[in-house]
Amino acid sequence: MNLLTTLTLLMLLSVTVGYKILFMVPFNAPSHWILLQHFVKELVTKRGHHVTAIVNTPITNFQSPNYTEILIDPPFIEGATHRMQAVYENSDQNVFHSARQYVNVSIHSSEIGLQSENVQKIIHSTDLHFDLIIKEDFFHISWLMFGYKFDAPVITICTYGHTDYFDRSMGLFTPWSHVPHQLLDYDENMSYSQRIFNLLLSTYDAWLRHWIVLSKQNQIAQQYFSHLIDEKGRSLPTVEELQQNISMIFVNTHRSIFKSRPQMPGLINVGGAHIKPPKKLPPDLQEFLDNSKNGVILFSLGAFMRSDAMPKEKIEIFLKVFGKLKQNILWKFENESLANVPSNVRIQNWLPQSDVLAHPNVVVFISHGGMSGTYEGVARGVPFLFSPLFADQFRNAQRLVNTGNGLRLPFNKITVETLSSHLNELLTNKSYSNRAKIMSRLFNDNLVHPMDEAMFWIEYVIRTGNGAQHLKSYAIYMPWYRYLISN
């Protein structure tokens, strides 16, 4: 056997002998899970790993001998329709209330998942082995105990962007003087009053995390994993200790949109990992787009928010304005029996959004500013009309407004006049489409594709044998007063 044959066999062996990975998504948010599915599929189909996923809803039309699904039953459901209506009615968010709301949701969903009989079987299993734990990072800190149970390193994936506690988990203190809180739409060059408000919100968020999140999540972890005391012959670690042991955090950000901030080697930016070359569209949709010689305006509020839950008067405003345009409109609207739809408006309850955005006739994207859809619009070079509704959408929208990629129209300020004027500005002022093309080039200009980078680091953490401890800063283990004092 010659050297070339030997090397080829070794390369094939490294691809086909996969690692065993436990992938956990406790929070039942469609947009989060749609994004995370790309990581699961890449691990299974392209990298040959064996993935066991604990999820609320199954992946549709996906089967593999290397993929096992453990469903949280009953799934976590938080009154989605009622919440949507409340979001539309209160789109001018109170950030302090929002911060507390996400804490409450994360605590509730943590317990719902761990109570599930299917998950209990994993918790109490004695014959399972995993080389790595991957968990969605949405405050479910008690779930880090799975890493302790299986003596496996942990990587967390955030679907929404960079937050202060990621910094602390990797040994950084966020410089609030120039890094705005994730719920604020401020730029880095904050005014004095903005810095004060940022300080107040960031301090409140840190207080919530330390005194509410960590305390409650520690109780949950001790309750559902208490049997490990006998199994391992020692007391359980605290969730603070588990958090310090996270090997890496994959952050859904991209340098072309979010400006520089202090980094650690364990913070990996993977924004755009889900974006692939556009696929062929269904024939009827392709024909609609091809024949739209005056252009198409895409209107989509993502996977969670439903257009049919919008207040009736707002729906009527959109229809009235759309009917006066020479462009065609493609609207993701979940109730296809909508009445009085103008002839230039096509409604569908589902759209291959990223593939539609790649069509050259799409001239404007009306969006709420969700992270995945924002990246898709930037990648395809389409200018935006943003109407953010909650969470990080205000920040995402303002980032691109500041760079000239689009305009922002608050949902509660939408009228026939304001909507018409904003759309007219985007359709007639070529600076927006020119800037969108520049941003697209910046976004797509990567050393490697973000998904390939994520896969490298996943396999790297496993290969090190100790969770890549050499990349961790000792500052993780230091209290704040030692961190800030040199002697």
Short mmCIF file of C-alpha atoms in Angstrom, two decimals:
data_model
loop_
_atom_site.label_atom_id
_atom_site.label_comp_id
_atom_site.label_asym_id
_atom_site.label_seq_id
_atom_site.Cartn_x
_atom_site.Cartn_y
_atom_site.Cartn_z
CA MET A 1 0.00 0.00 0.00
CA ASN A 2 1.58 3.31 -1.11
CA LEU A 3 1.59 6.53 0.89
CA LEU A 4 -1.16 8.20 -1.18
CA THR A 5 -3.53 5.27 -0.63
CA THR A 6 -2.81 5.26 3.10
CA LEU A 7 -3.47 8.99 3.43
CA THR A 8 -6.70 8.67 1.45
CA LEU A 9 -7.95 5.88 3.72
CA LEU A 10 -7.06 7.89 6.81
CA MET A 11 -8.96 10.92 5.47
CA LEU A 12 -12.01 8.80 4.72
CA LEU A 13 -11.84 7.24 8.18
CA SER A 14 -11.74 10.68 9.82
CA VAL A 15 -14.91 11.64 7.95
CA THR A 16 -16.90 8.46 8.43
CA VAL A 17 -16.13 7.81 12.11
CA GLY A 18 -18.35 10.44 13.69
CA TYR A 19 -18.55 11.82 17.19
CA LYS A 20 -21.62 11.45 19.39
CA ILE A 21 -23.23 14.81 20.08
CA LEU A 22 -26.19 15.74 22.29
CA PHE A 23 -27.92 18.80 20.79
CA MET A 24 -30.45 20.51 23.10
CA VAL A 25 -33.05 23.17 22.26
CA PRO A 26 -35.29 23.67 25.34
CA PHE A 27 -36.99 26.84 24.08
CA ASN A 28 -39.82 26.39 21.59
CA ALA A 29 -39.27 29.35 19.26
CA PRO A 30 -39.78 28.49 15.56
CA SER A 31 -37.24 31.02 14.32
CA HIS A 32 -34.59 29.74 16.74
CA TRP A 33 -35.15 26.10 15.82
CA ILE A 34 -35.19 26.78 12.07
CA LEU A 35 -31.75 28.35 12.39
CA LEU A 36 -30.37 25.61 14.65
CA GLN A 37 -31.59 22.89 12.30
CA HIS A 38 -28.91 23.98 9.84
CA PHE A 39 -26.24 23.06 12.40
CA VAL A 40 -27.88 19.69 13.09
CA LYS A 41 -28.13 18.81 9.41
CA GLU A 42 -24.55 19.88 8.74
CA LEU A 43 -23.26 17.73 11.62
CA VAL A 44 -25.24 14.70 10.46
CA THR A 45 -25.20 14.81 6.65
CA LYS A 46 -21.93 16.58 5.86
CA ARG A 47 -19.72 15.70 8.83
CA GLY A 48 -20.96 12.19 9.58
CA HIS A 49 -21.55 12.73 13.30
CA HIS A 50 -24.20 11.01 15.40
CA VAL A 51 -26.59 13.61 16.79
CA THR A 52 -29.24 13.09 19.46
CA ALA A 53 -31.45 16.19 19.64
CA ILE A 54 -33.77 17.17 22.51
CA VAL A 55 -36.32 19.49 20.89
CA ASN A 56 -39.91 20.69 21.11
CA THR A 57 -40.81 20.06 17.47
CA PRO A 58 -39.36 17.57 14.98
CA ILE A 59 -37.40 18.48 11.89
CA THR A 60 -39.71 17.98 8.92
CA ASN A 61 -38.64 15.74 6.04
CA PHE A 62 -35.33 14.80 7.61
CA GLN A 63 -34.27 11.28 8.49
CA SER A 64 -30.88 9.70 8.98
CA PRO A 65 -29.51 6.67 10.84
CA ASN A 66 -27.16 9.17 12.50
CA TYR A 67 -29.99 11.31 13.86
CA THR A 68 -32.17 10.62 16.90
CA GLU A 69 -34.89 12.99 18.08
CA ILE A 70 -36.05 13.20 21.69
CA LEU A 71 -39.24 15.26 21.82
CA ILE A 72 -40.13 17.39 24.82
CA ASP A 73 -43.68 16.18 25.45
CA PRO A 74 -45.75 18.19 26.07
CA PRO A 75 -43.79 20.94 24.32
CA PHE A 76 -43.28 24.35 25.87
CA ILE A 77 -46.06 26.64 24.60
CA GLU A 78 -46.42 30.19 25.82
CA GLY A 79 -49.76 31.35 24.44
CA ALA A 80 -48.29 32.25 21.07
CA THR A 81 -51.34 33.87 19.47
CA HIS A 82 -52.15 35.98 22.53
CA ARG A 83 -48.52 37.03 22.82
CA MET A 84 -48.39 38.07 19.15
CA GLN A 85 -51.40 40.33 19.57
CA ALA A 86 -49.80 41.85 22.67
CA VAL A 87 -46.56 42.44 20.75
CA TYR A 88 -48.40 44.30 17.99
CA GLU A 89 -50.24 46.41 20.56
CA ASN A 90 -47.09 47.21 22.56
CA SER A 91 -44.38 47.35 19.90
CA ASP A 92 -42.79 50.38 21.59
CA GLN A 93 -41.16 48.09 24.14
CA ASN A 94 -40.18 48.82 27.73
CA VAL A 95 -36.70 47.31 27.81
CA PHE A 96 -36.70 46.69 31.57
CA HIS A 97 -39.96 44.78 31.27
CA SER A 98 -38.61 42.84 28.28
CA ALA A 99 -35.47 41.80 30.16
CA ARG A 100 -37.56 40.45 33.04
CA GLN A 101 -39.99 38.73 30.66
CA TYR A 102 -37.23 36.73 28.96
CA VAL A 103 -35.98 35.61 32.37
CA ASN A 104 -39.44 34.33 33.32
CA VAL A 105 -39.86 32.50 30.01
CA SER A 106 -36.46 30.84 30.27
CA ILE A 107 -37.13 29.59 33.81
CA HIS A 108 -40.52 28.20 32.85
CA SER A 109 -39.28 26.50 29.68
CA SER A 110 -36.28 25.02 31.55
CA GLU A 111 -38.59 23.22 33.95
CA ILE A 112 -41.10 22.14 31.29
CA GLY A 113 -38.32 20.46 29.35
CA LEU A 114 -36.70 18.70 32.30
CA GLN A 115 -40.08 17.41 33.50
CA SER A 116 -40.73 15.67 30.18
CA GLU A 117 -40.71 11.87 30.47
CA ASN A 118 -38.55 11.58 27.36
CA VAL A 119 -35.96 13.95 28.78
CA GLN A 120 -36.08 12.22 32.15
CA LYS A 121 -34.97 9.02 30.43
CA ILE A 122 -31.86 10.80 29.18
CA ILE A 123 -31.21 12.34 32.60
CA HIS A 124 -31.40 8.95 34.33
CA SER A 125 -29.70 6.91 31.59
CA THR A 126 -26.70 4.82 32.54
CA ASP A 127 -25.61 3.50 29.14
CA LEU A 128 -25.32 6.65 27.03
CA HIS A 129 -22.11 8.40 26.03
CA PHE A 130 -21.61 11.74 24.31
CA ASP A 131 -18.42 13.40 23.13
CA LEU A 132 -19.94 16.87 23.18
CA ILE A 133 -23.01 18.75 24.39
CA ILE A 134 -24.39 21.58 22.24
CA LYS A 135 -27.11 23.72 23.81
CA GLU A 136 -29.04 26.73 22.59
CA ASP A 137 -28.03 29.64 24.78
CA PHE A 138 -31.27 31.19 26.00
CA PHE A 139 -30.73 31.37 29.78
CA HIS A 140 -31.38 27.61 30.32
CA ILE A 141 -28.29 27.36 32.51
CA SER A 142 -29.61 24.37 34.48
CA TRP A 143 -29.33 22.33 31.28
CA LEU A 144 -25.55 22.71 31.44
CA MET A 145 -25.75 19.89 33.99
CA PHE A 146 -25.98 17.48 31.05
CA GLY A 147 -22.32 18.25 30.40
CA TYR A 148 -21.51 17.26 33.98
CA LYS A 149 -23.60 14.08 33.76
CA PHE A 150 -21.90 12.87 30.59
CA ASP A 151 -18.44 14.27 31.41
CA ALA A 152 -18.53 16.06 28.07
CA PRO A 153 -17.47 19.56 27.00
CA VAL A 154 -20.23 22.06 26.26
CA ILE A 155 -20.68 24.52 23.41
CA THR A 156 -23.63 26.89 23.44
CA ILE A 157 -25.17 28.56 20.36
CA CYS A 158 -26.93 31.90 20.60
CA THR A 159 -29.49 32.64 17.90
CA TYR A 160 -30.01 36.34 18.61
CA GLY A 161 -26.63 38.06 18.98
CA HIS A 162 -24.01 39.13 21.50
CA THR A 163 -25.00 39.73 25.11
CA ASP A 164 -23.05 40.87 28.15
CA TYR A 165 -23.18 37.54 29.96
CA PHE A 166 -21.37 35.84 27.08
CA ASP A 167 -18.44 38.13 27.84
CA ARG A 168 -18.53 37.22 31.52
CA SER A 169 -18.73 33.51 30.69
CA MET A 170 -15.44 33.87 28.81
CA GLY A 171 -13.67 36.14 31.30
CA LEU A 172 -14.54 39.62 30.03
CA PHE A 173 -16.34 42.52 31.63
CA THR A 174 -18.36 44.32 28.96
CA PRO A 175 -17.25 47.97 28.57
CA TRP A 176 -20.65 49.63 28.87
CA SER A 177 -19.14 52.99 27.89
CA HIS A 178 -19.18 52.00 24.21
CA VAL A 179 -21.03 48.64 23.99
CA PRO A 180 -24.83 49.14 24.10
CA HIS A 181 -27.11 46.58 25.71
CA GLN A 182 -28.61 44.13 23.22
CA LEU A 183 -32.13 45.49 23.77
CA LEU A 184 -31.11 49.05 22.88
CA ASP A 185 -30.87 50.51 19.40
CA TYR A 186 -27.92 52.74 20.28
CA ASP A 187 -24.74 53.00 18.25
CA GLU A 188 -21.32 52.67 19.92
CA ASN A 189 -20.93 56.47 19.90
CA MET A 190 -23.52 57.03 22.62
CA SER A 191 -24.42 60.41 24.03
CA TYR A 192 -23.96 61.06 27.74
CA SER A 193 -27.64 60.38 28.51
CA GLN A 194 -27.54 57.20 26.41
CA ARG A 195 -24.48 55.96 28.31
CA ILE A 196 -26.30 56.58 31.60
CA PHE A 197 -29.38 54.69 30.40
CA ASN A 198 -27.17 51.89 29.04
CA LEU A 199 -25.46 51.68 32.43
CA LEU A 200 -28.81 51.44 34.23
CA LEU A 201 -30.22 48.75 31.93
CA SER A 202 -27.00 46.73 31.84
CA THR A 203 -26.72 46.87 35.64
CA TYR A 204 -30.34 45.79 36.00
CA ASP A 205 -29.78 42.93 33.56
CA ALA A 206 -26.66 41.81 35.45
CA TRP A 207 -28.62 41.96 38.72
CA LEU A 208 -31.44 39.88 37.19
CA ARG A 209 -28.99 37.28 35.98
CA HIS A 210 -27.11 36.98 39.25
CA TRP A 211 -29.98 37.10 41.75
CA ILE A 212 -32.88 35.66 39.76
CA VAL A 213 -31.62 33.57 36.84
CA LEU A 214 -28.65 31.87 38.50
CA SER A 215 -30.51 31.36 41.77
CA LYS A 216 -33.59 29.79 40.18
CA GLN A 217 -31.64 27.79 37.61
CA ASN A 218 -29.44 26.43 40.39
CA GLN A 219 -32.54 25.21 42.23
CA ILE A 220 -33.82 23.56 39.04
CA ALA A 221 -30.49 21.84 38.38
CA GLN A 222 -30.22 20.56 41.95
CA GLN A 223 -33.80 19.24 41.79
CA TYR A 224 -33.64 17.34 38.50
CA PHE A 225 -30.06 16.06 38.70
CA SER A 226 -29.83 15.21 42.41
CA HIS A 227 -29.36 11.50 41.63
CA LEU A 228 -25.92 12.31 40.23
CA ILE A 229 -24.68 12.88 43.79
CA ASP A 230 -24.87 9.14 44.42
CA GLU A 231 -23.71 8.20 40.91
CA LYS A 232 -20.57 10.35 41.03
CA GLY A 233 -20.00 10.29 44.77
CA ARG A 234 -19.68 14.06 45.15
CA SER A 235 -21.89 17.11 45.44
CA LEU A 236 -23.29 18.73 42.32
CA PRO A 237 -21.53 21.75 40.85
CA THR A 238 -23.38 25.04 40.94
CA VAL A 239 -24.68 26.54 37.72
CA GLU A 240 -22.07 29.28 38.10
CA GLU A 241 -19.36 26.60 37.98
CA LEU A 242 -21.05 24.93 35.01
CA GLN A 243 -21.15 28.26 33.22
CA GLN A 244 -17.44 28.76 33.83
CA ASN A 245 -16.83 25.39 32.19
CA ILE A 246 -18.47 26.25 28.84
CA SER A 247 -15.86 25.59 26.17
CA MET A 248 -17.17 27.97 23.52
CA ILE A 249 -20.11 30.19 22.70
CA PHE A 250 -21.21 30.54 19.08
CA VAL A 251 -22.62 34.04 18.68
CA ASN A 252 -25.02 34.92 15.86
CA THR A 253 -23.24 38.13 14.85
CA HIS A 254 -21.27 39.32 11.83
CA ARG A 255 -18.55 41.95 11.66
CA SER A 256 -20.11 43.71 8.65
CA ILE A 257 -23.16 44.74 10.71
CA PHE A 258 -22.11 44.75 14.36
CA LYS A 259 -19.06 46.83 15.12
CA SER A 260 -15.97 45.67 16.98
CA ARG A 261 -16.12 44.84 20.66
CA PRO A 262 -13.67 43.06 22.99
CA GLN A 263 -13.41 39.36 22.17
CA MET A 264 -12.07 36.15 23.68
CA PRO A 265 -10.97 33.05 21.72
CA GLY A 266 -14.01 31.16 23.00
CA LEU A 267 -16.48 33.62 21.45
CA ILE A 268 -17.00 32.53 17.83
CA ASN A 269 -19.06 34.69 15.47
CA VAL A 270 -21.21 32.52 13.19
CA GLY A 271 -23.67 35.04 11.75
CA GLY A 272 -24.84 33.87 8.33
CA ALA A 273 -24.08 30.19 8.98
CA HIS A 274 -27.55 29.25 7.73
CA ILE A 275 -27.24 31.04 4.40
CA LYS A 276 -26.61 28.83 1.38
CA PRO A 277 -26.64 29.39 -2.39
CA PRO A 278 -30.24 30.00 -3.51
CA LYS A 279 -32.27 26.94 -4.46
CA LYS A 280 -34.70 26.63 -7.34
CA LEU A 281 -38.07 28.19 -6.56
CA PRO A 282 -41.47 26.51 -7.11
CA PRO A 283 -42.51 27.11 -10.75
CA ASP A 284 -45.50 29.34 -9.95
CA LEU A 285 -43.46 31.50 -7.60
CA GLN A 286 -40.60 31.71 -10.10
CA GLU A 287 -43.03 32.84 -12.79
CA PHE A 288 -44.54 35.50 -10.51
CA LEU A 289 -41.12 36.94 -9.74
CA ASP A 290 -39.86 36.73 -13.33
CA ASN A 291 -42.93 38.54 -14.66
CA SER A 292 -42.74 41.36 -12.11
CA LYS A 293 -40.98 43.78 -14.45
CA ASN A 294 -41.46 46.74 -12.09
CA GLY A 295 -40.00 44.81 -9.19
CA VAL A 296 -41.31 42.92 -6.16
CA ILE A 297 -41.66 44.03 -2.56
CA LEU A 298 -41.31 41.09 -0.15
CA PHE A 299 -43.23 41.43 3.11
CA SER A 300 -42.42 38.81 5.73
CA LEU A 301 -42.40 38.88 9.53
CA GLY A 302 -40.48 35.64 9.94
CA ALA A 303 -41.33 32.29 11.46
CA PHE A 304 -42.86 33.42 14.77
CA MET A 305 -44.87 36.58 14.13
CA ARG A 306 -48.04 36.06 12.08
CA SER A 307 -49.30 38.76 9.75
CA ASP A 308 -52.87 37.55 10.26
CA ALA A 309 -52.57 38.40 13.98
CA MET A 310 -51.91 42.03 13.08
CA PRO A 311 -54.62 44.55 14.02
CA LYS A 312 -57.22 44.75 11.26
CA GLU A 313 -56.69 48.46 10.69
CA LYS A 314 -52.98 47.89 10.00
CA ILE A 315 -53.76 45.12 7.49
CA GLU A 316 -56.12 47.50 5.70
CA ILE A 317 -53.42 50.19 5.57
CA PHE A 318 -50.95 47.80 3.96
CA LEU A 319 -53.50 46.62 1.39
CA LYS A 320 -54.51 50.19 0.52
CA VAL A 321 -50.91 51.33 0.02
CA PHE A 322 -49.86 48.19 -1.84
CA GLY A 323 -52.77 48.52 -4.26
CA LYS A 324 -51.50 51.93 -5.43
CA LEU A 325 -47.98 50.72 -6.27
CA LYS A 326 -46.77 49.63 -9.69
CA GLN A 327 -44.60 46.97 -8.04
CA ASN A 328 -45.96 43.54 -7.20
CA ILE A 329 -46.14 42.51 -3.54
CA LEU A 330 -45.31 39.06 -2.14
CA TRP A 331 -46.73 38.88 1.39
CA LYS A 332 -46.22 36.01 3.81
CA PHE A 333 -49.74 36.00 5.22
CA GLU A 334 -50.92 32.93 7.11
CA ASN A 335 -54.63 33.20 6.25
CA GLU A 336 -54.95 32.90 2.48
CA SER A 337 -58.66 33.77 2.60
CA LEU A 338 -57.84 37.44 3.21
CA ALA A 339 -60.49 39.62 1.54
CA ASN A 340 -60.08 42.63 -0.75
CA VAL A 341 -56.56 41.76 -1.88
CA PRO A 342 -55.37 44.04 -4.74
CA SER A 343 -54.46 42.38 -8.03
CA ASN A 344 -50.74 43.15 -7.59
CA VAL A 345 -50.58 41.44 -4.18
CA ARG A 346 -49.84 37.73 -3.83
CA ILE A 347 -50.27 36.17 -0.39
CA GLN A 348 -48.80 32.83 0.73
CA ASN A 349 -48.76 31.21 4.15
CA TRP A 350 -45.15 30.11 3.70
CA LEU A 351 -42.23 31.34 1.59
CA PRO A 352 -38.66 30.17 0.94
CA GLN A 353 -37.59 33.59 2.13
CA SER A 354 -33.85 33.46 1.51
CA ASP A 355 -34.32 32.03 -1.99
CA VAL A 356 -36.95 34.66 -2.86
CA LEU A 357 -34.64 37.45 -1.68
CA ALA A 358 -31.99 36.19 -4.11
CA HIS A 359 -34.24 36.92 -7.11
CA PRO A 360 -33.01 40.05 -8.94
CA ASN A 361 -36.52 41.53 -9.18
CA VAL A 362 -36.92 41.85 -5.39
CA VAL A 363 -36.39 45.56 -4.70
CA VAL A 364 -37.48 46.05 -1.05
CA PHE A 365 -37.80 43.75 1.96
CA ILE A 366 -40.39 44.79 4.58
CA SER A 367 -39.20 43.08 7.75
CA HIS A 368 -39.53 43.18 11.54
CA GLY A 369 -35.76 42.90 11.91
CA GLY A 370 -35.42 39.31 13.11
CA MET A 371 -31.79 38.21 13.04
CA SER A 372 -32.03 35.40 10.48
CA GLY A 373 -34.15 37.37 8.02
CA THR A 374 -31.92 40.42 8.43
CA TYR A 375 -28.86 38.39 7.50
CA GLU A 376 -30.69 36.92 4.51
CA GLY A 377 -31.65 40.36 3.22
CA VAL A 378 -28.11 41.66 3.68
CA ALA A 379 -26.57 38.61 2.01
CA ARG A 380 -28.85 39.01 -1.02
CA GLY A 381 -28.29 42.77 -1.28
CA VAL A 382 -31.90 43.95 -0.76
CA PRO A 383 -32.74 47.27 1.01
CA PHE A 384 -35.07 47.14 4.01
CA LEU A 385 -38.13 48.81 5.41
CA PHE A 386 -37.98 47.81 9.08
CA SER A 387 -40.84 47.82 11.55
CA PRO A 388 -39.31 46.18 14.65
CA LEU A 389 -41.64 44.65 17.21
CA PHE A 390 -39.67 43.24 20.16
CA ALA A 391 -36.34 42.08 21.60
CA ASP A 392 -33.19 42.62 19.54
CA GLN A 393 -35.13 43.64 16.42
CA PHE A 394 -34.80 47.35 17.30
CA ARG A 395 -31.02 47.01 17.48
CA ASN A 396 -30.79 44.97 14.27
CA ALA A 397 -32.94 47.44 12.37
CA GLN A 398 -31.12 50.54 13.56
CA ARG A 399 -27.72 49.06 12.68
CA LEU A 400 -28.71 48.82 9.03
CA VAL A 401 -30.55 52.13 9.00
CA ASN A 402 -27.34 53.75 10.28
CA THR A 403 -25.38 52.24 7.37
CA GLY A 404 -27.87 53.43 4.76
CA ASN A 405 -29.30 49.98 4.07
CA GLY A 406 -32.91 50.98 4.64
CA LEU A 407 -35.47 52.88 6.64
CA ARG A 408 -37.29 52.26 9.90
CA LEU A 409 -40.99 52.87 10.49
CA PRO A 410 -42.29 52.14 14.02
CA PHE A 411 -45.29 49.82 13.89
CA ASN A 412 -47.45 52.19 15.92
CA LYS A 413 -46.62 55.00 13.45
CA ILE A 414 -47.76 53.11 10.35
CA THR A 415 -50.39 55.08 8.45
CA VAL A 416 -51.26 55.31 4.77
CA GLU A 417 -49.14 58.47 4.54
CA THR A 418 -46.06 57.22 6.42
CA LEU A 419 -46.00 53.82 4.72
CA SER A 420 -46.41 55.39 1.27
CA SER A 421 -43.65 57.94 1.85
CA HIS A 422 -41.17 55.39 3.23
CA LEU A 423 -41.75 52.96 0.36
CA ASN A 424 -41.52 55.76 -2.20
CA GLU A 425 -38.18 56.86 -0.75
CA LEU A 426 -36.76 53.33 -0.93
CA LEU A 427 -38.05 52.75 -4.46
CA THR A 428 -36.86 56.03 -5.96
CA ASN A 429 -33.63 56.80 -4.08
CA LYS A 430 -30.97 54.49 -5.52
CA SER A 431 -28.59 55.09 -2.61
CA TYR A 432 -30.37 52.40 -0.60
CA SER A 433 -29.99 49.68 -3.22
CA ASN A 434 -26.39 50.75 -3.89
CA ARG A 435 -25.55 50.56 -0.20
CA ALA A 436 -27.31 47.19 0.08
CA LYS A 437 -25.05 45.80 -2.64
CA ILE A 438 -21.95 47.07 -0.85
CA MET A 439 -23.10 45.52 2.43
CA SER A 440 -23.82 42.26 0.64
CA ARG A 441 -20.23 42.09 -0.60
CA LEU A 442 -18.90 42.78 2.88
CA PHE A 443 -21.20 40.21 4.46
CA ASN A 444 -20.31 37.46 1.99
CA ASP A 445 -16.56 38.14 2.03
CA ASN A 446 -15.40 35.57 4.60
CA LEU A 447 -12.19 33.58 4.97
CA VAL A 448 -14.39 30.49 5.31
CA HIS A 449 -18.16 30.12 5.38
CA PRO A 450 -19.47 30.68 8.95
CA MET A 451 -20.94 27.16 9.01
CA ASP A 452 -17.56 25.66 8.12
CA GLU A 453 -15.96 27.71 10.88
CA ALA A 454 -18.56 26.45 13.37
CA MET A 455 -17.94 22.84 12.34
CA PHE A 456 -14.18 23.28 12.71
CA TRP A 457 -14.50 24.55 16.27
CA ILE A 458 -17.02 21.87 17.25
CA GLU A 459 -14.63 19.15 16.14
CA TYR A 460 -11.65 21.03 17.58
CA VAL A 461 -13.19 21.17 21.07
CA ILE A 462 -13.75 17.41 20.95
CA ARG A 463 -10.27 16.67 19.58
CA THR A 464 -8.52 18.55 22.37
CA GLY A 465 -9.80 16.00 24.88
CA ASN A 466 -10.31 18.61 27.60
CA GLY A 467 -12.84 21.00 26.10
CA ALA A 468 -10.17 23.38 24.76
CA GLN A 469 -9.27 24.57 28.25
CA HIS A 470 -6.13 26.26 26.90
CA LEU A 471 -8.34 28.89 25.23
CA LYS A 472 -10.01 29.94 28.48
CA SER A 473 -9.04 33.02 30.47
CA TYR A 474 -8.35 32.76 34.20
CA ALA A 475 -10.50 35.87 34.56
CA ILE A 476 -13.53 33.55 34.38
CA TYR A 477 -12.79 32.44 37.93
CA MET A 478 -12.09 35.90 39.36
CA PRO A 479 -14.69 37.95 41.25
CA TRP A 480 -15.24 41.41 39.85
CA TYR A 481 -13.26 43.19 42.58
CA ARG A 482 -10.15 41.10 41.85
CA TYR A 483 -10.65 41.53 38.11
CA LEU A 484 -10.73 45.32 38.43
CA ILE A 485 -7.90 45.67 40.97
CA SER A 486 -4.35 44.97 39.84
CA ASN A 487 -2.82 44.01 43.20
#
